[in-house]
Amino acid sequence: MAQHLSGQQLTARSTTRNDEPGALRVGQGGRVYRYVRFLGPVIKGNPVATSCSSQGVAKQNGWRVTKNGSAIKSARCVGIAIGSMSTSEYGYVLEHGPLGGPDSHYILTDGGVANGDLLIKDQTTAGMADTATFTGTQIAWVIGKATAADSGSYQAKGWVNCQFGGGAA
């Protein structure tokens, strides 16, 4: 069973490993977080992914994630950054659960997300989410659902359900 952690423990960042990479932890409101290592800088709200094809391969690679590069377009979403992280730092990402609430989690968007839209990793801008249009394989890339329009704020509230999904099928 996943260990429960406080908000302060979940937002801690370090260049020293303080948990097992890939470990799942439960936070307030039933949110599920995964411990990862960041390959590049991220800011709060960035969807992050691994180019690994399976959880087994991700484990072998130390659960390293990124928001950058063309690999993000076909990569498996691991979660949403819950704070700013630097290259080679370890920390938690929100893998499953509600955005908003007392933790003020959100996902960065392109500014055109409406209430009820399904979200995918943006295919042109690293570190952003966009409305799913369901062309090609996008159905397999869904990482969450907006419960309110982003109203041009570039921050959507809703639900995230990455659980090693949101990537190429």
JSON list of N, CA and C in Angstrom, two decimals, residues 65-129:
[
{"chain": "A", "resi": 65, "resn": "VAL", "atom": "N", "xyz": [12.35, 11.76, -16.13]},
{"chain": "A", "resi": 65, "resn": "VAL", "atom": "CA", "xyz": [11.28, 12.39, -16.90]},
{"chain": "A", "resi": 65, "resn": "VAL", "atom": "C", "xyz": [11.72, 13.74, -17.45]},
{"chain": "A", "resi": 66, "resn": "THR", "atom": "N", "xyz": [11.00, 14.20, -18.48]},
{"chain": "A", "resi": 66, "resn": "THR", "atom": "CA", "xyz": [11.29, 15.48, -19.11]},
{"chain": "A", "resi": 66, "resn": "THR", "atom": "C", "xyz": [10.01, 16.10, -19.65]},
{"chain": "A", "resi": 67, "resn": "LYS", "atom": "N", "xyz": [10.04, 17.39, -19.88]},
{"chain": "A", "resi": 67, "resn": "LYS", "atom": "CA", "xyz": [8.97, 18.09, -20.60]},
{"chain": "A", "resi": 67, "resn": "LYS", "atom": "C", "xyz": [9.49, 18.52, -21.97]},
{"chain": "A", "resi": 68, "resn": "ASN", "atom": "N", "xyz": [10.78, 18.37, -22.21]},
{"chain": "A", "resi": 68, "resn": "ASN", "atom": "CA", "xyz": [11.43, 18.94, -23.38]},
{"chain": "A", "resi": 68, "resn": "ASN", "atom": "C", "xyz": [11.60, 17.96, -24.53]},
{"chain": "A", "resi": 69, "resn": "GLY", "atom": "N", "xyz": [11.85, 18.53, -25.70]},
{"chain": "A", "resi": 69, "resn": "GLY", "atom": "CA", "xyz": [12.25, 17.74, -26.84]},
{"chain": "A", "resi": 69, "resn": "GLY", "atom": "C", "xyz": [11.11, 17.09, -27.59]},
{"chain": "A", "resi": 70, "resn": "SER", "atom": "N", "xyz": [11.42, 16.61, -28.77]},
{"chain": "A", "resi": 70, "resn": "SER", "atom": "CA", "xyz": [10.40, 15.99, -29.60]},
{"chain": "A", "resi": 70, "resn": "SER", "atom": "C", "xyz": [9.95, 14.66, -29.03]},
{"chain": "A", "resi": 71, "resn": "ALA", "atom": "N", "xyz": [10.75, 14.06, -28.17]},
{"chain": "A", "resi": 71, "resn": "ALA", "atom": "CA", "xyz": [10.37, 12.76, -27.59]},
{"chain": "A", "resi": 71, "resn": "ALA", "atom": "C", "xyz": [9.10, 12.87, -26.76]},
{"chain": "A", "resi": 72, "resn": "ILE", "atom": "N", "xyz": [8.82, 14.03, -26.20]},
{"chain": "A", "resi": 72, "resn": "ILE", "atom": "CA", "xyz": [7.63, 14.20, -25.36]},
{"chain": "A", "resi": 72, "resn": "ILE", "atom": "C", "xyz": [6.36, 13.92, -26.15]},
{"chain": "A", "resi": 73, "resn": "LYS", "atom": "N", "xyz": [6.39, 14.14, -27.46]},
{"chain": "A", "resi": 73, "resn": "LYS", "atom": "CA", "xyz": [5.18, 13.99, -28.27]},
{"chain": "A", "resi": 73, "resn": "LYS", "atom": "C", "xyz": [4.70, 12.55, -28.34]},
{"chain": "A", "resi": 74, "resn": "SER", "atom": "N", "xyz": [5.60, 11.61, -28.29]},
{"chain": "A", "resi": 74, "resn": "SER", "atom": "CA", "xyz": [5.20, 10.21, -28.37]},
{"chain": "A", "resi": 74, "resn": "SER", "atom": "C", "xyz": [5.50, 9.46, -27.08]},
{"chain": "A", "resi": 75, "resn": "ALA", "atom": "N", "xyz": [5.89, 10.20, -26.04]},
{"chain": "A", "resi": 75, "resn": "ALA", "atom": "CA", "xyz": [6.29, 9.58, -24.79]},
{"chain": "A", "resi": 75, "resn": "ALA", "atom": "C", "xyz": [5.10, 9.30, -23.88]},
{"chain": "A", "resi": 76, "resn": "ARG", "atom": "N", "xyz": [5.32, 8.46, -22.91]},
{"chain": "A", "resi": 76, "resn": "ARG", "atom": "CA", "xyz": [4.31, 8.13, -21.92]},
{"chain": "A", "resi": 76, "resn": "ARG", "atom": "C", "xyz": [4.28, 9.19, -20.82]},
{"chain": "A", "resi": 77, "resn": "CYS", "atom": "N", "xyz": [3.12, 9.75, -20.58]},
{"chain": "A", "resi": 77, "resn": "CYS", "atom": "CA", "xyz": [2.98, 10.75, -19.53]},
{"chain": "A", "resi": 77, "resn": "CYS", "atom": "C", "xyz": [3.10, 10.06, -18.18]},
{"chain": "A", "resi": 78, "resn": "VAL", "atom": "N", "xyz": [3.90, 10.65, -17.29]},
{"chain": "A", "resi": 78, "resn": "VAL", "atom": "CA", "xyz": [4.08, 10.11, -15.96]},
{"chain": "A", "resi": 78, "resn": "VAL", "atom": "C", "xyz": [3.28, 10.92, -14.95]},
{"chain": "A", "resi": 79, "resn": "GLY", "atom": "N", "xyz": [3.14, 12.22, -15.18]},
{"chain": "A", "resi": 79, "resn": "GLY", "atom": "CA", "xyz": [2.38, 13.05, -14.25]},
{"chain": "A", "resi": 79, "resn": "GLY", "atom": "C", "xyz": [2.53, 14.52, -14.56]},
{"chain": "A", "resi": 80, "resn": "ILE", "atom": "N", "xyz": [2.06, 15.34, -13.63]},
{"chain": "A", "resi": 80, "resn": "ILE", "atom": "CA", "xyz": [2.09, 16.79, -13.74]},
{"chain": "A", "resi": 80, "resn": "ILE", "atom": "C", "xyz": [3.02, 17.32, -12.66]},
{"chain": "A", "resi": 81, "resn": "ALA", "atom": "N", "xyz": [3.97, 18.19, -13.03]},
{"chain": "A", "resi": 81, "resn": "ALA", "atom": "CA", "xyz": [4.88, 18.77, -12.05]},
{"chain": "A", "resi": 81, "resn": "ALA", "atom": "C", "xyz": [4.08, 19.58, -11.02]},
{"chain": "A", "resi": 82, "resn": "ILE", "atom": "N", "xyz": [4.37, 19.38, -9.75]},
{"chain": "A", "resi": 82, "resn": "ILE", "atom": "CA", "xyz": [3.65, 20.10, -8.70]},
{"chain": "A", "resi": 82, "resn": "ILE", "atom": "C", "xyz": [4.49, 21.25, -8.14]},
{"chain": "A", "resi": 83, "resn": "GLY", "atom": "N", "xyz": [5.63, 21.48, -8.72]},
{"chain": "A", "resi": 83, "resn": "GLY", "atom": "CA", "xyz": [6.50, 22.58, -8.33]},
{"chain": "A", "resi": 83, "resn": "GLY", "atom": "C", "xyz": [7.62, 22.71, -9.34]},
{"chain": "A", "resi": 84, "resn": "SER", "atom": "N", "xyz": [8.41, 23.75, -9.21]},
{"chain": "A", "resi": 84, "resn": "SER", "atom": "CA", "xyz": [9.55, 23.94, -10.10]},
{"chain": "A", "resi": 84, "resn": "SER", "atom": "C", "xyz": [10.69, 23.02, -9.68]},
{"chain": "A", "resi": 85, "resn": "MET", "atom": "N", "xyz": [11.33, 22.41, -10.67]},
{"chain": "A", "resi": 85, "resn": "MET", "atom": "CA", "xyz": [12.45, 21.51, -10.42]},
{"chain": "A", "resi": 85, "resn": "MET", "atom": "C", "xyz": [13.57, 21.84, -11.41]},
{"chain": "A", "resi": 86, "resn": "SER", "atom": "N", "xyz": [14.78, 21.59, -11.01]},
{"chain": "A", "resi": 86, "resn": "SER", "atom": "CA", "xyz": [15.95, 21.81, -11.87]},
{"chain": "A", "resi": 86, "resn": "SER", "atom": "C", "xyz": [16.47, 20.49, -12.40]},
{"chain": "A", "resi": 87, "resn": "THR", "atom": "N", "xyz": [17.36, 20.56, -13.36]},
{"chain": "A", "resi": 87, "resn": "THR", "atom": "CA", "xyz": [17.97, 19.38, -13.95]},
{"chain": "A", "resi": 87, "resn": "THR", "atom": "C", "xyz": [18.61, 18.52, -12.85]},
{"chain": "A", "resi": 88, "resn": "SER", "atom": "N", "xyz": [18.38, 17.22, -12.94]},
{"chain": "A", "resi": 88, "resn": "SER", "atom": "CA", "xyz": [18.94, 16.21, -12.04]},
{"chain": "A", "resi": 88, "resn": "SER", "atom": "C", "xyz": [18.37, 16.23, -10.63]},
{"chain": "A", "resi": 89, "resn": "GLU", "atom": "N", "xyz": [17.31, 16.99, -10.39]},
{"chain": "A", "resi": 89, "resn": "GLU", "atom": "CA", "xyz": [16.66, 16.95, -9.08]},
{"chain": "A", "resi": 89, "resn": "GLU", "atom": "C", "xyz": [15.63, 15.83, -9.04]},
{"chain": "A", "resi": 90, "resn": "TYR", "atom": "N", "xyz": [15.39, 15.34, -7.83]},
{"chain": "A", "resi": 90, "resn": "TYR", "atom": "CA", "xyz": [14.36, 14.35, -7.57]},
{"chain": "A", "resi": 90, "resn": "TYR", "atom": "C", "xyz": [13.16, 15.04, -6.95]},
{"chain": "A", "resi": 91, "resn": "GLY", "atom": "N", "xyz": [11.96, 14.53, -7.25]},
{"chain": "A", "resi": 91, "resn": "GLY", "atom": "CA", "xyz": [10.75, 15.07, -6.64]},
{"chain": "A", "resi": 91, "resn": "GLY", "atom": "C", "xyz": [9.54, 14.27, -7.08]},
{"chain": "A", "resi": 92, "resn": "TYR", "atom": "N", "xyz": [8.38, 14.71, -6.64]},
{"chain": "A", "resi": 92, "resn": "TYR", "atom": "CA", "xyz": [7.13, 14.02, -6.94]},
{"chain": "A", "resi": 92, "resn": "TYR", "atom": "C", "xyz": [6.36, 14.74, -8.04]},
{"chain": "A", "resi": 93, "resn": "VAL", "atom": "N", "xyz": [5.62, 13.96, -8.83]},
{"chain": "A", "resi": 93, "resn": "VAL", "atom": "CA", "xyz": [4.67, 14.49, -9.80]},
{"chain": "A", "resi": 93, "resn": "VAL", "atom": "C", "xyz": [3.29, 13.92, -9.47]},
{"chain": "A", "resi": 94, "resn": "LEU", "atom": "N", "xyz": [2.25, 14.69, -9.77]},
{"chain": "A", "resi": 94, "resn": "LEU", "atom": "CA", "xyz": [0.88, 14.22, -9.57]},
{"chain": "A", "resi": 94, "resn": "LEU", "atom": "C", "xyz": [0.53, 13.28, -10.72]},
{"chain": "A", "resi": 95, "resn": "GLU", "atom": "N", "xyz": [0.29, 12.02, -10.38]},
{"chain": "A", "resi": 95, "resn": "GLU", "atom": "CA", "xyz": [-0.03, 11.03, -11.40]},
{"chain": "A", "resi": 95, "resn": "GLU", "atom": "C", "xyz": [-1.53, 10.84, -11.57]},
{"chain": "A", "resi": 96, "resn": "HIS", "atom": "N", "xyz": [-2.26, 10.94, -10.49]},
{"chain": "A", "resi": 96, "resn": "HIS", "atom": "CA", "xyz": [-3.70, 10.66, -10.55]},
{"chain": "A", "resi": 96, "resn": "HIS", "atom": "C", "xyz": [-4.42, 11.47, -9.47]},
{"chain": "A", "resi": 97, "resn": "GLY", "atom": "N", "xyz": [-5.51, 12.12, -9.85]},
{"chain": "A", "resi": 97, "resn": "GLY", "atom": "CA", "xyz": [-6.33, 12.80, -8.87]},
{"chain": "A", "resi": 97, "resn": "GLY", "atom": "C", "xyz": [-6.77, 14.17, -9.34]},
{"chain": "A", "resi": 98, "resn": "PRO", "atom": "N", "xyz": [-7.50, 14.88, -8.48]},
{"chain": "A", "resi": 98, "resn": "PRO", "atom": "CA", "xyz": [-8.04, 16.18, -8.88]},
{"chain": "A", "resi": 98, "resn": "PRO", "atom": "C", "xyz": [-7.00, 17.28, -8.91]},
{"chain": "A", "resi": 99, "resn": "LEU", "atom": "N", "xyz": [-7.17, 18.18, -9.86]},
{"chain": "A", "resi": 99, "resn": "LEU", "atom": "CA", "xyz": [-6.38, 19.42, -9.91]},
{"chain": "A", "resi": 99, "resn": "LEU", "atom": "C", "xyz": [-7.16, 20.47, -9.13]},
{"chain": "A", "resi": 100, "resn": "GLY", "atom": "N", "xyz": [-6.47, 21.46, -8.61]},
{"chain": "A", "resi": 100, "resn": "GLY", "atom": "CA", "xyz": [-7.14, 22.49, -7.81]},
{"chain": "A", "resi": 100, "resn": "GLY", "atom": "C", "xyz": [-7.17, 22.09, -6.36]},
{"chain": "A", "resi": 101, "resn": "GLY", "atom": "N", "xyz": [-8.15, 22.58, -5.63]},
{"chain": "A", "resi": 101, "resn": "GLY", "atom": "CA", "xyz": [-8.28, 22.24, -4.23]},
{"chain": "A", "resi": 101, "resn": "GLY", "atom": "C", "xyz": [-7.23, 22.93, -3.37]},
{"chain": "A", "resi": 102, "resn": "PRO", "atom": "N", "xyz": [-7.04, 22.41, -2.14]},
{"chain": "A", "resi": 102, "resn": "PRO", "atom": "CA", "xyz": [-6.14, 23.08, -1.20]},
{"chain": "A", "resi": 102, "resn": "PRO", "atom": "C", "xyz": [-4.68, 23.09, -1.66]},
{"chain": "A", "resi": 103, "resn": "ASP", "atom": "N", "xyz": [-4.29, 22.15, -2.52]},
{"chain": "A", "resi": 103, "resn": "ASP", "atom": "CA", "xyz": [-2.91, 22.10, -3.00]},
{"chain": "A", "resi": 103, "resn": "ASP", "atom": "C", "xyz": [-2.67, 23.00, -4.21]},
{"chain": "A", "resi": 104, "resn": "SER", "atom": "N", "xyz": [-3.75, 23.55, -4.77]},
{"chain": "A", "resi": 104, "resn": "SER", "atom": "CA", "xyz": [-3.67, 24.45, -5.93]},
{"chain": "A", "resi": 104, "resn": "SER", "atom": "C", "xyz": [-2.91, 23.86, -7.11]},
{"chain": "A", "resi": 105, "resn": "HIS", "atom": "N", "xyz": [-3.08, 22.56, -7.35]},
{"chain": "A", "resi": 105, "resn": "HIS", "atom": "CA", "xyz": [-2.46, 21.94, -8.52]},
{"chain": "A", "resi": 105, "resn": "HIS", "atom": "C", "xyz": [-3.21, 22.37, -9.77]},
{"chain": "A", "resi": 106, "resn": "TYR", "atom": "N", "xyz": [-2.51, 22.51, -10.87]},
{"chain": "A", "resi": 106, "resn": "TYR", "atom": "CA", "xyz": [-3.11, 22.80, -12.16]},
{"chain": "A", "resi": 106, "resn": "TYR", "atom": "C", "xyz": [-2.22, 22.24, -13.25]},
{"chain": "A", "resi": 107, "resn": "ILE", "atom": "N", "xyz": [-2.73, 22.22, -14.47]},
{"chain": "A", "resi": 107, "resn": "ILE", "atom": "CA", "xyz": [-1.94, 21.80, -15.62]},
{"chain": "A", "resi": 107, "resn": "ILE", "atom": "C", "xyz": [-1.85, 22.98, -16.58]},
{"chain": "A", "resi": 108, "resn": "LEU", "atom": "N", "xyz": [-0.66, 23.25, -17.08]},
{"chain": "A", "resi": 108, "resn": "LEU", "atom": "CA", "xyz": [-0.49, 24.35, -18.01]},
{"chain": "A", "resi": 108, "resn": "LEU", "atom": "C", "xyz": [-1.10, 23.98, -19.36]},
{"chain": "A", "resi": 109, "resn": "THR", "atom": "N", "xyz": [-1.83, 24.93, -19.95]},
{"chain": "A", "resi": 109, "resn": "THR", "atom": "CA", "xyz": [-2.56, 24.67, -21.20]},
{"chain": "A", "resi": 109, "resn": "THR", "atom": "C", "xyz": [-2.26, 25.76, -22.22]},
{"chain": "A", "resi": 110, "resn": "ASP", "atom": "N", "xyz": [-2.84, 25.60, -23.39]},
{"chain": "A", "resi": 110, "resn": "ASP", "atom": "CA", "xyz": [-2.61, 26.55, -24.50]},
{"chain": "A", "resi": 110, "resn": "ASP", "atom": "C", "xyz": [-3.55, 27.75, -24.45]},
{"chain": "A", "resi": 111, "resn": "GLY", "atom": "N", "xyz": [-4.42, 27.82, -23.45]},
{"chain": "A", "resi": 111, "resn": "GLY", "atom": "CA", "xyz": [-5.34, 28.96, -23.32]},
{"chain": "A", "resi": 111, "resn": "GLY", "atom": "C", "xyz": [-6.68, 28.75, -23.98]},
{"chain": "A", "resi": 112, "resn": "GLY", "atom": "N", "xyz": [-6.91, 27.59, -24.60]},
{"chain": "A", "resi": 112, "resn": "GLY", "atom": "CA", "xyz": [-8.16, 27.35, -25.30]},
{"chain": "A", "resi": 112, "resn": "GLY", "atom": "C", "xyz": [-8.91, 26.13, -24.81]},
{"chain": "A", "resi": 113, "resn": "VAL", "atom": "N", "xyz": [-8.79, 25.79, -23.53]},
{"chain": "A", "resi": 113, "resn": "VAL", "atom": "CA", "xyz": [-9.43, 24.60, -22.98]},
{"chain": "A", "resi": 113, "resn": "VAL", "atom": "C", "xyz": [-10.78, 24.97, -22.40]},
{"chain": "A", "resi": 114, "resn": "ALA", "atom": "N", "xyz": [-11.81, 24.18, -22.74]},
{"chain": "A", "resi": 114, "resn": "ALA", "atom": "CA", "xyz": [-13.17, 24.41, -22.25]},
{"chain": "A", "resi": 114, "resn": "ALA", "atom": "C", "xyz": [-13.52, 23.36, -21.19]},
{"chain": "A", "resi": 115, "resn": "ASN", "atom": "N", "xyz": [-14.52, 23.67, -20.38]},
{"chain": "A", "resi": 115, "resn": "ASN", "atom": "CA", "xyz": [-15.03, 22.74, -19.39]},
{"chain": "A", "resi": 115, "resn": "ASN", "atom": "C", "xyz": [-15.43, 21.44, -20.10]},
{"chain": "A", "resi": 116, "resn": "GLY", "atom": "N", "xyz": [-14.95, 20.32, -19.58]},
{"chain": "A", "resi": 116, "resn": "GLY", "atom": "CA", "xyz": [-15.29, 19.01, -20.14]},
{"chain": "A", "resi": 116, "resn": "GLY", "atom": "C", "xyz": [-14.31, 18.50, -21.18]},
{"chain": "A", "resi": 117, "resn": "ASP", "atom": "N", "xyz": [-13.38, 19.34, -21.63]},
{"chain": "A", "resi": 117, "resn": "ASP", "atom": "CA", "xyz": [-12.40, 18.89, -22.63]},
{"chain": "A", "resi": 117, "resn": "ASP", "atom": "C", "xyz": [-11.50, 17.81, -22.06]},
{"chain": "A", "resi": 118, "resn": "LEU", "atom": "N", "xyz": [-11.23, 16.78, -22.88]},
{"chain": "A", "resi": 118, "resn": "LEU", "atom": "CA", "xyz": [-10.19, 15.81, -22.54]},
{"chain": "A", "resi": 118, "resn": "LEU", "atom": "C", "xyz": [-8.86, 16.43, -22.95]},
{"chain": "A", "resi": 119, "resn": "LEU", "atom": "N", "xyz": [-7.83, 16.17, -22.14]},
{"chain": "A", "resi": 119, "resn": "LEU", "atom": "CA", "xyz": [-6.53, 16.80, -22.35]},
{"chain": "A", "resi": 119, "resn": "LEU", "atom": "C", "xyz": [-5.47, 15.79, -22.76]},
{"chain": "A", "resi": 120, "resn": "ILE", "atom": "N", "xyz": [-4.58, 16.24, -23.63]},
{"chain": "A", "resi": 120, "resn": "ILE", "atom": "CA", "xyz": [-3.41, 15.48, -24.04]},
{"chain": "A", "resi": 120, "resn": "ILE", "atom": "C", "xyz": [-2.19, 16.38, -23.89]},
{"chain": "A", "resi": 121, "resn": "LYS", "atom": "N", "xyz": [-0.99, 15.79, -23.95]},
{"chain": "A", "resi": 121, "resn": "LYS", "atom": "CA", "xyz": [0.22, 16.60, -24.01]},
{"chain": "A", "resi": 121, "resn": "LYS", "atom": "C", "xyz": [0.17, 17.38, -25.32]},
{"chain": "A", "resi": 122, "resn": "ASP", "atom": "N", "xyz": [0.47, 18.68, -25.28]},
{"chain": "A", "resi": 122, "resn": "ASP", "atom": "CA", "xyz": [0.47, 19.49, -26.49]},
{"chain": "A", "resi": 122, "resn": "ASP", "atom": "C", "xyz": [1.49, 18.93, -27.47]},
{"chain": "A", "resi": 123, "resn": "GLN", "atom": "N", "xyz": [1.11, 18.80, -28.71]},
{"chain": "A", "resi": 123, "resn": "GLN", "atom": "CA", "xyz": [1.97, 18.18, -29.72]},
{"chain": "A", "resi": 123, "resn": "GLN", "atom": "C", "xyz": [2.97, 19.15, -30.35]},
{"chain": "A", "resi": 124, "resn": "THR", "atom": "N", "xyz": [2.88, 20.43, -30.03]},
{"chain": "A", "resi": 124, "resn": "THR", "atom": "CA", "xyz": [3.83, 21.40, -30.58]},
{"chain": "A", "resi": 124, "resn": "THR", "atom": "C", "xyz": [4.61, 22.15, -29.52]},
{"chain": "A", "resi": 125, "resn": "THR", "atom": "N", "xyz": [4.08, 22.27, -28.31]},
{"chain": "A", "resi": 125, "resn": "THR", "atom": "CA", "xyz": [4.75, 23.05, -27.26]},
{"chain": "A", "resi": 125, "resn": "THR", "atom": "C", "xyz": [5.05, 22.15, -26.07]},
{"chain": "A", "resi": 126, "resn": "ALA", "atom": "N", "xyz": [6.32, 21.97, -25.77]},
{"chain": "A", "resi": 126, "resn": "ALA", "atom": "CA", "xyz": [6.72, 21.13, -24.64]},
{"chain": "A", "resi": 126, "resn": "ALA", "atom": "C", "xyz": [6.23, 21.75, -23.34]},
{"chain": "A", "resi": 127, "resn": "GLY", "atom": "N", "xyz": [5.78, 20.91, -22.43]},
{"chain": "A", "resi": 127, "resn": "GLY", "atom": "CA", "xyz": [5.38, 21.34, -21.11]},
{"chain": "A", "resi": 127, "resn": "GLY", "atom": "C", "xyz": [3.98, 21.91, -21.02]},
{"chain": "A", "resi": 128, "resn": "MET", "atom": "N", "xyz": [3.15, 21.67, -22.05]},
{"chain": "A", "resi": 128, "resn": "MET", "atom": "CA", "xyz": [1.78, 22.19, -22.06]},
{"chain": "A", "resi": 128, "resn": "MET", "atom": "C", "xyz": [0.82, 21.04, -22.38]},
{"chain": "A", "resi": 129, "resn": "ALA", "atom": "N", "xyz": [-0.45, 21.27, -22.03]},
{"chain": "A", "resi": 129, "resn": "ALA", "atom": "CA", "xyz": [-1.52, 20.34, -22.41]},
{"chain": "A", "resi": 129, "resn": "ALA", "atom": "C", "xyz": [-2.44, 21.06, -23.38]}
]
